[in-house]
Tab-separated table of N, CA, C and O in Angstrom:
chain	number	residue	atom	x	y	z
A	1	MET	N	-32.165	-56.146	45.599
A	1	MET	CA	-31.147	-56.667	46.485
A	1	MET	C	-30.105	-57.548	45.923
A	1	MET	O	-29.032	-57.487	46.155
A	2	LYS	N	-30.735	-58.451	44.967
A	2	LYS	CA	-29.782	-59.297	44.108
A	2	LYS	C	-28.867	-58.489	43.256
A	2	LYS	O	-27.691	-58.855	43.211
A	3	LEU	N	-29.257	-57.366	42.739
A	3	LEU	CA	-28.454	-56.587	41.943
A	3	LEU	C	-27.372	-55.947	42.747
A	3	LEU	O	-26.167	-55.923	42.391
A	4	PHE	N	-27.772	-55.498	43.947
A	4	PHE	CA	-26.733	-54.908	44.859
A	4	PHE	C	-25.647	-55.911	45.306
A	4	PHE	O	-24.496	-55.718	45.265
A	5	THR	N	-26.058	-57.145	45.585
A	5	THR	CA	-25.191	-58.201	45.995
A	5	THR	C	-24.224	-58.633	44.740
A	5	THR	O	-23.032	-58.794	44.930
A	6	ALA	N	-24.838	-58.670	43.538
A	6	ALA	CA	-24.051	-59.017	42.314
A	6	ALA	C	-22.929	-57.903	42.169
A	6	ALA	O	-21.819	-58.210	41.769
A	7	CYS	N	-23.359	-56.681	42.248
A	7	CYS	CA	-22.333	-55.510	42.086
A	7	CYS	C	-21.304	-55.562	43.189
A	7	CYS	O	-20.133	-55.300	42.816
A	8	ALA	N	-21.593	-55.853	44.374
A	8	ALA	CA	-20.668	-55.860	45.393
A	8	ALA	C	-19.661	-57.011	45.227
A	8	ALA	O	-18.450	-56.938	45.451
A	9	MET	N	-20.173	-58.241	44.709
A	9	MET	CA	-19.304	-59.367	44.477
A	9	MET	C	-18.292	-58.992	43.254
A	9	MET	O	-17.237	-59.322	43.345
A	10	ALA	N	-18.942	-58.349	42.240
A	10	ALA	CA	-18.092	-57.984	41.098
A	10	ALA	C	-16.923	-57.076	41.562
A	10	ALA	O	-15.779	-57.147	41.113
A	11	LEU	N	-17.312	-56.080	42.418
A	11	LEU	CA	-16.220	-55.121	42.861
A	11	LEU	C	-15.260	-55.869	43.725
A	11	LEU	O	-14.077	-55.610	43.659
A	12	ALA	N	-15.707	-56.812	44.492
A	12	ALA	CA	-14.729	-57.516	45.404
A	12	ALA	C	-13.765	-58.360	44.596
A	12	ALA	O	-12.584	-58.517	44.957
A	13	ILE	N	-14.203	-58.847	43.446
A	13	ILE	CA	-13.417	-59.604	42.593
A	13	ILE	C	-12.479	-58.798	41.838
A	13	ILE	O	-11.354	-59.122	41.733
A	14	ALA	N	-12.914	-57.609	41.336
A	14	ALA	CA	-12.102	-56.751	40.494
A	14	ALA	C	-11.123	-55.917	41.393
A	14	ALA	O	-9.980	-55.726	40.893
A	15	ALA	N	-11.427	-55.619	42.610
A	15	ALA	CA	-10.579	-54.805	43.425
A	15	ALA	C	-9.562	-55.624	44.113
A	15	ALA	O	-9.855	-56.766	44.540
A	16	PRO	N	-8.306	-55.117	44.232
A	16	PRO	CA	-7.284	-55.998	44.902
A	16	PRO	C	-7.566	-55.967	46.363
A	16	PRO	O	-8.131	-55.087	46.916
A	17	SER	N	-7.274	-57.097	46.907
A	17	SER	CA	-7.435	-57.278	48.396
A	17	SER	C	-6.448	-56.542	49.168
A	17	SER	O	-5.346	-56.229	48.806
A	18	ALA	N	-6.872	-56.060	50.336
A	18	ALA	CA	-6.100	-55.300	51.289
A	18	ALA	C	-4.971	-56.147	51.757
A	18	ALA	O	-3.931	-55.649	52.219
A	19	HIS	N	-5.213	-57.492	51.751
A	19	HIS	CA	-4.193	-58.385	52.142
A	19	HIS	C	-3.270	-58.978	51.085
A	19	HIS	O	-2.370	-59.677	51.403
A	20	ALA	N	-3.501	-58.576	49.847
A	20	ALA	CA	-2.729	-59.031	48.790
A	20	ALA	C	-1.277	-58.423	48.827
A	20	ALA	O	-1.040	-57.388	49.322
A	21	ALA	N	-0.371	-59.223	48.350
A	21	ALA	CA	1.061	-58.722	48.337
A	21	ALA	C	1.208	-57.545	47.396
A	21	ALA	O	0.542	-57.613	46.326
A	22	PRO	N	1.960	-56.558	47.923
A	22	PRO	CA	2.074	-55.418	46.942
A	22	PRO	C	2.900	-55.701	45.701
A	22	PRO	O	3.726	-56.561	45.680
A	23	LYS	N	2.531	-55.056	44.664
A	23	LYS	CA	3.158	-55.320	43.478
A	23	LYS	C	4.625	-54.741	43.487
A	23	LYS	O	4.898	-53.732	44.188
A	24	LYS	N	5.572	-55.498	42.918
A	24	LYS	CA	6.915	-55.025	42.872
A	24	LYS	C	6.982	-53.912	41.876
A	24	LYS	O	6.403	-54.110	40.730
A	25	ALA	N	7.822	-52.896	42.128
A	25	ALA	CA	8.038	-51.812	41.164
A	25	ALA	C	8.958	-52.389	40.051
A	25	ALA	O	9.732	-53.240	40.266
A	26	ALA	N	8.739	-51.907	38.818
A	26	ALA	CA	9.508	-52.242	37.738
A	26	ALA	C	10.929	-51.767	37.931
A	26	ALA	O	11.161	-50.808	38.461
A	27	ALA	N	11.864	-52.699	37.592
A	27	ALA	CA	13.232	-52.422	37.730
A	27	ALA	C	13.724	-51.264	36.969
A	27	ALA	O	13.247	-51.130	35.658
A	28	LYS	N	14.401	-50.365	37.468
A	28	LYS	CA	14.866	-49.155	36.677
A	28	LYS	C	15.948	-49.576	35.827
A	28	LYS	O	16.841	-50.439	36.208
A	29	PRO	N	16.011	-49.170	34.507
A	29	PRO	CA	17.069	-49.516	33.729
A	29	PRO	C	18.427	-48.921	34.210
A	29	PRO	O	18.456	-47.845	34.773
A	30	ALA	N	19.455	-49.717	34.124
A	30	ALA	CA	20.693	-49.243	34.582
A	30	ALA	C	21.222	-48.092	33.701
A	30	ALA	O	21.074	-48.086	32.530
A	31	VAL	N	21.819	-47.140	34.369
A	31	VAL	CA	22.356	-46.017	33.554
A	31	VAL	C	23.600	-46.571	32.924
A	31	VAL	O	24.520	-46.970	33.671
A	32	THR	N	23.734	-46.400	31.657
A	32	THR	CA	24.952	-46.921	31.002
A	32	THR	C	25.784	-45.762	30.522
A	32	THR	O	25.303	-44.716	30.246
A	33	LYS	N	27.029	-45.947	30.805
A	33	LYS	CA	28.029	-44.924	30.376
A	33	LYS	C	28.355	-45.124	28.903
A	33	LYS	O	28.575	-46.227	28.454
A	34	GLU	N	28.304	-44.069	28.083
A	34	GLU	CA	28.644	-44.205	26.698
A	34	GLU	C	30.068	-44.459	26.476
A	34	GLU	O	30.909	-43.800	27.181
A	35	GLN	N	30.464	-45.224	25.597
A	35	GLN	CA	31.813	-45.448	25.250
A	35	GLN	C	32.295	-44.311	24.374
A	35	GLN	O	31.557	-43.851	23.547
A	36	GLU	N	33.517	-43.805	24.583
A	36	GLU	CA	34.043	-42.704	23.802
A	36	GLU	C	34.102	-43.131	22.384
A	36	GLU	O	34.603	-44.178	21.994
A	37	PRO	N	33.623	-42.242	21.558
A	37	PRO	CA	33.707	-42.548	19.993
A	37	PRO	C	35.025	-42.339	19.540
A	37	PRO	O	35.832	-41.629	20.065
A	38	SER	N	35.257	-43.013	18.397
A	38	SER	CA	36.578	-42.916	17.707
A	38	SER	C	36.443	-41.672	16.795
A	38	SER	O	35.503	-41.279	16.244
A	39	VAL	N	37.703	-41.034	16.729
A	39	VAL	CA	37.808	-39.825	15.869
A	39	VAL	C	38.731	-40.048	14.722
A	39	VAL	O	39.132	-39.115	13.965
A	40	ALA	N	39.152	-41.326	14.428
A	40	ALA	CA	40.048	-41.695	13.383
A	40	ALA	C	39.416	-41.263	12.082
A	40	ALA	O	38.324	-41.542	11.786
A	41	GLY	N	40.248	-40.612	11.284
A	41	GLY	CA	39.801	-40.114	9.959
A	41	GLY	C	38.944	-38.980	9.934
A	41	GLY	O	38.469	-38.535	8.845
A	42	GLN	N	38.736	-38.254	11.042
A	42	GLN	CA	37.842	-37.106	11.080
A	42	GLN	C	38.724	-35.858	11.128
A	42	GLN	O	39.906	-35.909	11.624
A	43	THR	N	38.233	-34.784	10.585
A	43	THR	CA	38.849	-33.503	10.622
A	43	THR	C	38.632	-32.763	11.955
A	43	THR	O	37.487	-32.721	12.420
A	44	ALA	N	39.649	-32.329	12.664
A	44	ALA	CA	39.519	-31.521	13.896
A	44	ALA	C	39.499	-30.057	13.713
A	44	ALA	O	40.269	-29.531	12.910
A	45	THR	N	38.635	-29.513	14.450
A	45	THR	CA	38.477	-27.919	14.424
A	45	THR	C	38.606	-27.516	15.799
A	45	THR	O	37.851	-27.901	16.669
A	46	ASN	N	39.600	-26.683	16.138
A	46	ASN	CA	39.853	-26.194	17.482
A	46	ASN	C	39.240	-24.962	17.719
A	46	ASN	O	39.283	-24.029	16.908
A	47	TYR	N	38.640	-24.798	18.904
A	47	TYR	CA	37.934	-23.537	19.229
A	47	TYR	C	38.528	-22.987	20.606
A	47	TYR	O	38.739	-23.818	21.624
A	48	SER	N	38.779	-21.695	20.780
A	48	SER	CA	39.206	-21.121	21.906
A	48	SER	C	37.987	-20.324	22.426
A	48	SER	O	37.410	-19.513	21.698
A	49	CYS	N	37.586	-20.556	23.687
A	49	CYS	CA	36.470	-19.881	24.238
A	49	CYS	C	36.902	-18.899	25.334
A	49	CYS	O	38.014	-18.910	25.711
A	50	GLU	N	35.902	-18.056	25.796
A	50	GLU	CA	36.125	-17.151	26.877
A	50	GLU	C	36.532	-18.033	28.149
A	50	GLU	O	36.221	-19.252	28.209
A	51	LEU	N	37.173	-17.361	29.083
A	51	LEU	CA	37.636	-17.984	30.320
A	51	LEU	C	38.554	-19.023	30.128
A	51	LEU	O	38.770	-19.983	30.991
A	52	GLY	N	39.228	-19.071	28.999
A	52	GLY	CA	40.336	-20.138	28.729
A	52	GLY	C	39.793	-21.493	28.395
A	52	GLY	O	40.682	-22.401	28.318
A	53	ASN	N	38.571	-21.656	28.110
A	53	ASN	CA	38.066	-22.935	27.756
A	53	ASN	C	38.487	-23.338	26.308
A	53	ASN	O	38.523	-22.415	25.521
A	54	LYS	N	38.704	-24.619	26.088
A	54	LYS	CA	38.991	-25.053	24.756
A	54	LYS	C	38.070	-26.208	24.363
A	54	LYS	O	37.724	-27.024	25.244
A	55	ILE	N	37.655	-26.229	23.102
A	55	ILE	CA	36.846	-27.251	22.568
A	55	ILE	C	37.354	-27.696	21.223
A	55	ILE	O	37.846	-26.846	20.387
A	56	THR	N	37.398	-28.935	21.016
A	56	THR	CA	37.786	-29.507	19.665
A	56	THR	C	36.649	-30.253	19.099
A	56	THR	O	36.017	-31.044	19.837
A	57	ILE	N	36.236	-29.973	17.850
A	57	ILE	CA	35.071	-30.600	17.211
A	57	ILE	C	35.681	-31.442	16.035
A	57	ILE	O	36.464	-30.970	15.252
A	58	TYR	N	35.309	-32.753	15.983
A	58	TYR	CA	35.729	-33.666	15.066
A	58	TYR	C	34.555	-33.890	14.161
A	58	TYR	O	33.404	-34.246	14.611
A	59	SER	N	34.830	-33.703	12.830
A	59	SER	CA	33.683	-33.995	11.848
A	59	SER	C	34.194	-34.755	10.662
A	59	SER	O	35.399	-34.876	10.460
A	60	SER	N	33.255	-35.340	9.951
A	60	SER	CA	33.621	-36.086	8.763
A	60	SER	C	32.720	-35.615	7.615
A	60	SER	O	31.574	-35.357	7.751
A	61	ALA	N	33.280	-35.488	6.411
A	61	ALA	CA	32.518	-35.063	5.194
A	61	ALA	C	31.398	-36.080	4.918
A	61	ALA	O	30.463	-35.721	4.305
A	62	ASP	N	31.655	-37.343	5.285
A	62	ASP	CA	30.721	-38.409	5.041
A	62	ASP	C	29.468	-38.384	5.965
A	62	ASP	O	28.483	-39.006	5.626
A	63	ASP	N	29.634	-37.739	7.074
A	63	ASP	CA	28.581	-37.734	8.161
A	63	ASP	C	28.248	-36.310	8.622
A	63	ASP	O	28.861	-35.806	9.524
A	64	GLY	N	27.282	-35.738	8.011
A	64	GLY	CA	26.863	-34.406	8.419
A	64	GLY	C	25.785	-34.362	9.561
A	64	GLY	O	25.413	-33.244	9.978
A	65	ASN	N	25.472	-35.528	10.050
A	65	ASN	CA	24.429	-35.602	11.002
A	65	ASN	C	24.948	-35.794	12.413
A	65	ASN	O	24.250	-35.845	13.437
A	66	SER	N	26.363	-35.869	12.588
A	66	SER	CA	26.883	-35.925	13.933
A	66	SER	C	28.331	-35.436	13.946
A	66	SER	O	28.890	-35.320	12.908
A	67	ILE	N	28.693	-35.011	15.208
A	67	ILE	CA	30.074	-34.612	15.420
A	67	ILE	C	30.495	-35.260	16.657
A	67	ILE	O	29.677	-35.865	17.385
A	68	VAL	N	31.852	-35.244	16.855
A	68	VAL	CA	32.416	-35.726	18.151
A	68	VAL	C	33.102	-34.474	18.737
A	68	VAL	O	33.866	-33.748	18.122
A	69	MET	N	32.813	-34.201	20.096
A	69	MET	CA	33.372	-32.989	20.737
A	69	MET	C	34.324	-33.493	21.886
A	69	MET	O	33.884	-34.338	22.610
A	70	ARG	N	35.491	-32.809	21.887
A	70	ARG	CA	36.244	-32.991	23.025
A	70	ARG	C	36.109	-31.762	23.878
A	70	ARG	O	36.312	-30.606	23.496
A	71	TRP	N	35.604	-32.095	25.155
A	71	TRP	CA	35.285	-31.072	26.058
A	71	TRP	C	35.801	-31.634	27.474
A	71	TRP	O	35.363	-32.649	27.940
A	72	LYS	N	36.640	-30.894	28.120
A	72	LYS	CA	37.195	-31.292	29.420
A	72	LYS	C	37.758	-32.766	29.315
A	72	LYS	O	37.440	-33.616	30.204
A	73	ASN	N	38.468	-33.023	28.328
A	73	ASN	CA	39.224	-34.254	28.113
A	73	ASN	C	38.328	-35.416	28.024
A	73	ASN	O	38.756	-36.517	28.177
A	74	ARG	N	37.088	-35.222	27.519
A	74	ARG	CA	36.199	-36.350	27.203
A	74	ARG	C	35.681	-36.135	25.845
A	74	ARG	O	35.299	-35.006	25.383
A	75	LEU	N	35.484	-37.212	25.141
A	75	LEU	CA	34.961	-37.253	23.771
A	75	LEU	C	33.452	-37.609	23.907
A	75	LEU	O	33.104	-38.639	24.510
A	76	THR	N	32.619	-36.949	23.186
A	76	THR	CA	31.154	-37.178	23.208
A	76	THR	C	30.678	-36.981	21.878
A	76	THR	O	30.931	-35.942	21.269
A	77	ARG	N	29.934	-37.903	21.469
A	77	ARG	CA	29.176	-37.758	20.099
A	77	ARG	C	27.875	-37.002	20.259
A	77	ARG	O	27.054	-37.312	21.166
A	78	LEU	N	27.706	-35.981	19.414
A	78	LEU	CA	26.422	-35.188	19.426
A	78	LEU	C	25.762	-35.361	18.007
A	78	LEU	O	26.412	-35.454	17.108
A	79	THR	N	24.453	-35.376	18.014
A	79	THR	CA	23.671	-35.571	16.804
A	79	THR	C	22.961	-34.278	16.427
A	79	THR	O	22.478	-33.539	17.282
A	80	ARG	N	23.002	-33.992	15.137
A	80	ARG	CA	22.335	-32.797	14.589
A	80	ARG	C	20.862	-32.765	14.912
A	80	ARG	O	20.176	-33.834	14.872
A	81	GLU	N	20.429	-31.542	15.317
A	81	GLU	CA	19.021	-31.283	15.580
A	81	GLU	C	18.587	-30.150	14.654
A	81	GLU	O	19.408	-29.256	14.398
A	82	ALA	N	17.404	-30.315	14.094
A	82	ALA	CA	16.866	-29.324	13.136
A	82	ALA	C	16.632	-27.970	13.738
A	82	ALA	O	16.197	-27.951	14.946
A	83	THR	N	16.909	-26.882	13.012
A	83	THR	CA	16.676	-25.545	13.521
A	83	THR	C	15.938	-24.791	12.466
A	83	THR	O	16.047	-25.167	11.270
A	84	THR	N	15.249	-23.748	12.746
A	84	THR	CA	14.655	-22.925	11.770
A	84	THR	C	15.423	-21.668	11.536
A	84	THR	O	15.110	-20.908	10.646
A	85	THR	N	16.540	-21.490	12.343
A	85	THR	CA	17.261	-20.225	12.187
A	85	THR	C	18.576	-20.365	11.299
A	85	THR	O	19.164	-19.380	10.941
A	86	GLY	N	18.869	-21.627	10.890
A	86	GLY	CA	20.108	-21.878	10.102
A	86	GLY	C	21.342	-22.077	11.031
A	86	GLY	O	22.411	-22.358	10.481
A	87	ALA	N	21.177	-21.950	12.334
A	87	ALA	CA	22.320	-22.292	13.225
A	87	ALA	C	22.492	-23.820	13.248
A	87	ALA	O	21.537	-24.547	12.971
A	88	GLN	N	23.746	-24.186	13.467
A	88	GLN	CA	24.056	-25.545	13.601
A	88	GLN	C	23.873	-25.973	15.068
A	88	GLN	O	24.413	-25.339	15.960
A	89	ARG	N	23.082	-26.928	15.225
A	89	ARG	CA	22.711	-27.432	16.639
A	89	ARG	C	22.948	-28.896	16.750
A	89	ARG	O	22.336	-29.607	16.056
A	90	PHE	N	23.821	-29.342	17.648
A	90	PHE	CA	24.088	-30.739	17.893
A	90	PHE	C	23.916	-31.037	19.363
A	90	PHE	O	24.161	-30.233	20.220
A	91	GLU	N	23.207	-32.251	19.619
A	91	GLU	CA	22.993	-32.529	21.057
A	91	GLU	C	23.200	-33.956	21.429
A	91	GLU	O	23.132	-34.805	20.615
A	92	ASN	N	23.592	-34.173	22.628
A	92	ASN	CA	23.673	-35.582	23.262
A	92	ASN	C	22.862	-35.387	24.500
A	92	ASN	O	23.296	-34.864	25.512
A	93	LYS	N	21.618	-36.035	24.437
A	93	LYS	CA	20.674	-35.876	25.566
A	93	LYS	C	21.138	-36.608	26.742
A	93	LYS	O	20.960	-36.188	27.901
A	94	LEU	N	21.895	-37.765	26.643
A	94	LEU	CA	22.379	-38.522	27.794
A	94	LEU	C	23.426	-37.727	28.572
A	94	LEU	O	23.333	-37.579	29.786
A	95	ALA	N	24.349	-37.114	27.874
A	95	ALA	CA	25.434	-36.226	28.414
A	95	ALA	C	24.846	-34.865	28.841
A	95	ALA	O	25.466	-34.192	29.700
A	96	GLY	N	23.735	-34.507	28.164
A	96	GLY	CA	23.185	-33.127	28.458
A	96	GLY	C	23.932	-32.019	27.761
A	96	GLY	O	23.817	-30.791	28.170
A	97	LEU	N	24.708	-32.335	26.719
A	97	LEU	CA	25.511	-31.273	26.033
A	97	LEU	C	24.730	-30.826	24.695
A	97	LEU	O	24.236	-31.689	24.023
A	98	ILE	N	24.769	-29.592	24.526
A	98	ILE	CA	24.232	-28.987	23.279
A	98	ILE	C	25.306	-27.950	22.739
A	98	ILE	O	25.781	-27.129	23.486
A	99	TRP	N	25.598	-28.131	21.505
A	99	TRP	CA	26.622	-27.313	20.725
A	99	TRP	C	25.743	-26.527	19.772
A	99	TRP	O	25.062	-27.067	18.975
A	100	ILE	N	25.916	-25.187	19.884
A	100	ILE	CA	25.224	-24.308	18.882
A	100	ILE	C	26.349	-23.525	18.166
A	100	ILE	O	27.148	-22.909	18.825
A	101	GLY	N	26.340	-23.591	16.799
A	101	GLY	CA	27.393	-22.972	15.994
A	101	GLY	C	26.648	-21.923	15.029
A	101	GLY	O	25.720	-22.310	14.386
A	102	ILE	N	27.238	-20.689	15.067
A	102	ILE	CA	26.704	-19.728	14.114
A	102	ILE	C	28.042	-19.173	13.383
A	102	ILE	O	29.094	-19.512	13.865
A	103	PRO	N	27.779	-18.438	12.290
A	103	PRO	CA	29.130	-18.073	11.599
A	103	PRO	C	30.057	-17.296	12.421
A	103	PRO	O	31.265	-17.400	12.229
A	104	ALA	N	29.648	-16.546	13.452
A	104	ALA	CA	30.494	-15.779	14.197
A	104	ALA	C	31.120	-16.448	15.430
A	104	ALA	O	32.252	-16.023	15.899
A	105	LYS	N	30.542	-17.478	15.928
A	105	LYS	CA	30.926	-18.180	17.177
A	105	LYS	C	30.253	-19.391	17.460
A	105	LYS	O	29.297	-19.822	16.758
A	106	GLY	N	30.596	-20.049	18.485
A	106	GLY	CA	29.905	-21.221	18.998
A	106	GLY	C	29.625	-21.225	20.532
A	106	GLY	O	30.337	-20.367	21.139
A	107	MET	N	28.702	-21.951	21.082
A	107	MET	CA	28.569	-21.963	22.417
A	107	MET	C	28.076	-23.397	22.877
A	107	MET	O	27.481	-24.154	22.094
A	108	LEU	N	28.525	-23.826	24.012
A	108	LEU	CA	28.311	-25.114	24.625
A	108	LEU	C	27.371	-24.954	25.715
A	108	LEU	O	27.587	-24.135	26.647
A	109	LEU	N	26.201	-25.604	25.817
A	109	LEU	CA	25.265	-25.532	26.846
A	109	LEU	C	25.125	-26.866	27.617
A	109	LEU	O	25.298	-27.947	27.015
A	110	ASP	N	24.735	-26.843	28.890
A	110	ASP	CA	24.374	-28.038	29.634
A	110	ASP	C	22.858	-27.982	29.813
A	110	ASP	O	22.293	-27.240	30.537
A	111	SER	N	22.200	-28.949	29.142
A	111	SER	CA	20.748	-28.902	29.199
A	111	SER	C	20.216	-29.535	30.491
A	111	SER	O	18.988	-29.385	30.883
A	112	LYS	N	21.087	-30.208	31.310
A	112	LYS	CA	20.652	-30.809	32.522
A	112	LYS	C	20.495	-29.783	33.679
A	112	LYS	O	19.611	-29.928	34.480
A	113	VAL	N	21.339	-28.751	33.669
A	113	VAL	CA	21.248	-27.671	34.653
A	113	VAL	C	20.900	-26.329	34.017
A	113	VAL	O	20.935	-25.358	34.690
A	114	ASN	N	20.584	-26.294	32.709
A	114	ASN	CA	20.207	-25.102	32.000
A	114	ASN	C	21.256	-23.927	32.208
A	114	ASN	O	20.880	-22.849	32.715
A	115	ARG	N	22.502	-24.189	31.793
A	115	ARG	CA	23.503	-23.123	31.903
A	115	ARG	C	24.485	-23.219	30.752
A	115	ARG	O	24.643	-24.301	30.181
A	116	GLN	N	25.222	-22.164	30.564
A	116	GLN	CA	26.358	-22.170	29.552
A	116	GLN	C	27.509	-22.805	30.174
A	116	GLN	O	27.854	-22.561	31.378
A	117	LEU	N	28.191	-23.566	29.374
A	117	LEU	CA	29.494	-24.175	29.838
A	117	LEU	C	30.614	-23.354	29.075
A	117	LEU	O	31.700	-23.201	29.733
A	118	ALA	N	30.395	-23.088	27.933
A	118	ALA	CA	31.423	-22.204	27.191
A	118	ALA	C	30.678	-21.321	26.182
A	118	ALA	O	29.764	-21.731	25.519
A	119	ASN	N	31.191	-20.027	26.111
A	119	ASN	CA	30.672	-19.146	25.183
A	119	ASN	C	31.849	-18.355	24.439
A	119	ASN	O	32.942	-18.489	24.840
A	120	GLU	N	31.406	-17.633	23.347
A	120	GLU	CA	32.438	-17.018	22.542
A	120	GLU	C	33.520	-17.901	22.084
A	120	GLU	O	34.738	-17.578	21.965
A	121	CYS	N	33.057	-19.177	21.669
A	121	CYS	CA	34.095	-20.146	21.154
A	121	CYS	C	34.238	-19.788	19.672
A	121	CYS	O	33.355	-19.757	18.869
A	122	LYS	N	35.585	-19.581	19.292
A	122	LYS	CA	35.916	-19.227	17.996
A	122	LYS	C	37.127	-19.950	17.492
A	122	LYS	O	38.117	-20.221	18.268
A	123	THR	N	37.058	-20.334	16.166
A	123	THR	CA	38.253	-20.857	15.518
A	123	THR	C	39.206	-19.710	15.312
A	123	THR	O	38.881	-18.457	15.481
A	124	SER	N	40.425	-19.993	14.868
A	124	SER	CA	41.455	-18.904	14.628
A	124	SER	C	40.857	-17.994	13.553
A	124	SER	O	41.054	-16.775	13.594
A	125	ASP	N	40.279	-18.558	12.525
A	125	ASP	CA	39.691	-17.742	11.432
A	125	ASP	C	38.541	-16.810	11.940
A	125	ASP	O	38.400	-15.640	11.555
A	126	GLN	N	37.689	-17.370	12.812
A	126	GLN	CA	36.596	-16.455	13.375
A	126	GLN	C	37.135	-15.357	14.198
A	126	GLN	O	36.660	-14.296	14.184
A	127	ALA	N	38.189	-15.736	14.981
A	127	ALA	CA	38.770	-14.695	15.843
A	127	ALA	C	39.425	-13.601	15.048
A	127	ALA	O	39.400	-12.405	15.420
A	128	LEU	N	39.855	-13.820	13.769
A	128	LEU	CA	40.432	-12.851	12.940
A	128	LEU	C	39.333	-12.110	12.068
A	128	LEU	O	39.692	-11.252	11.332
A	129	GLY	N	38.081	-12.620	12.261
A	129	GLY	CA	37.002	-12.013	11.399
A	129	GLY	C	36.880	-12.510	9.995
A	129	GLY	O	36.362	-11.853	9.233
A	130	LEU	N	37.543	-13.628	9.672
A	130	LEU	CA	37.431	-14.218	8.392
A	130	LEU	C	36.204	-15.038	8.151
A	130	LEU	O	35.725	-15.682	8.913
């Protein structure tokens, strides 16, 4: 009986009371909007895509790990992601943008809704088959 009473008391101490104030939920971090990156001193490459879409990619010879993309009049920095296929893949997880470039073309994906935003994106040289 003493053992039963001791266990009951230990449980009563360890368990929260039904009358205890509920714990406050942790505050959600504020969603911050990224500041548009600077493209000063970077090389611009223009792409014409199907359906009349246009993309400009800004890159720097000093930084092969990121690009800045102009899409729908917004500048967004994307960071290189490793691939096993040799394709160039750059992503911005906050914006949900993924740029995939292969020698023949490029495509822009929206990872938040899992759809293509632009496809058959080609530079003037790619369009000519160079």
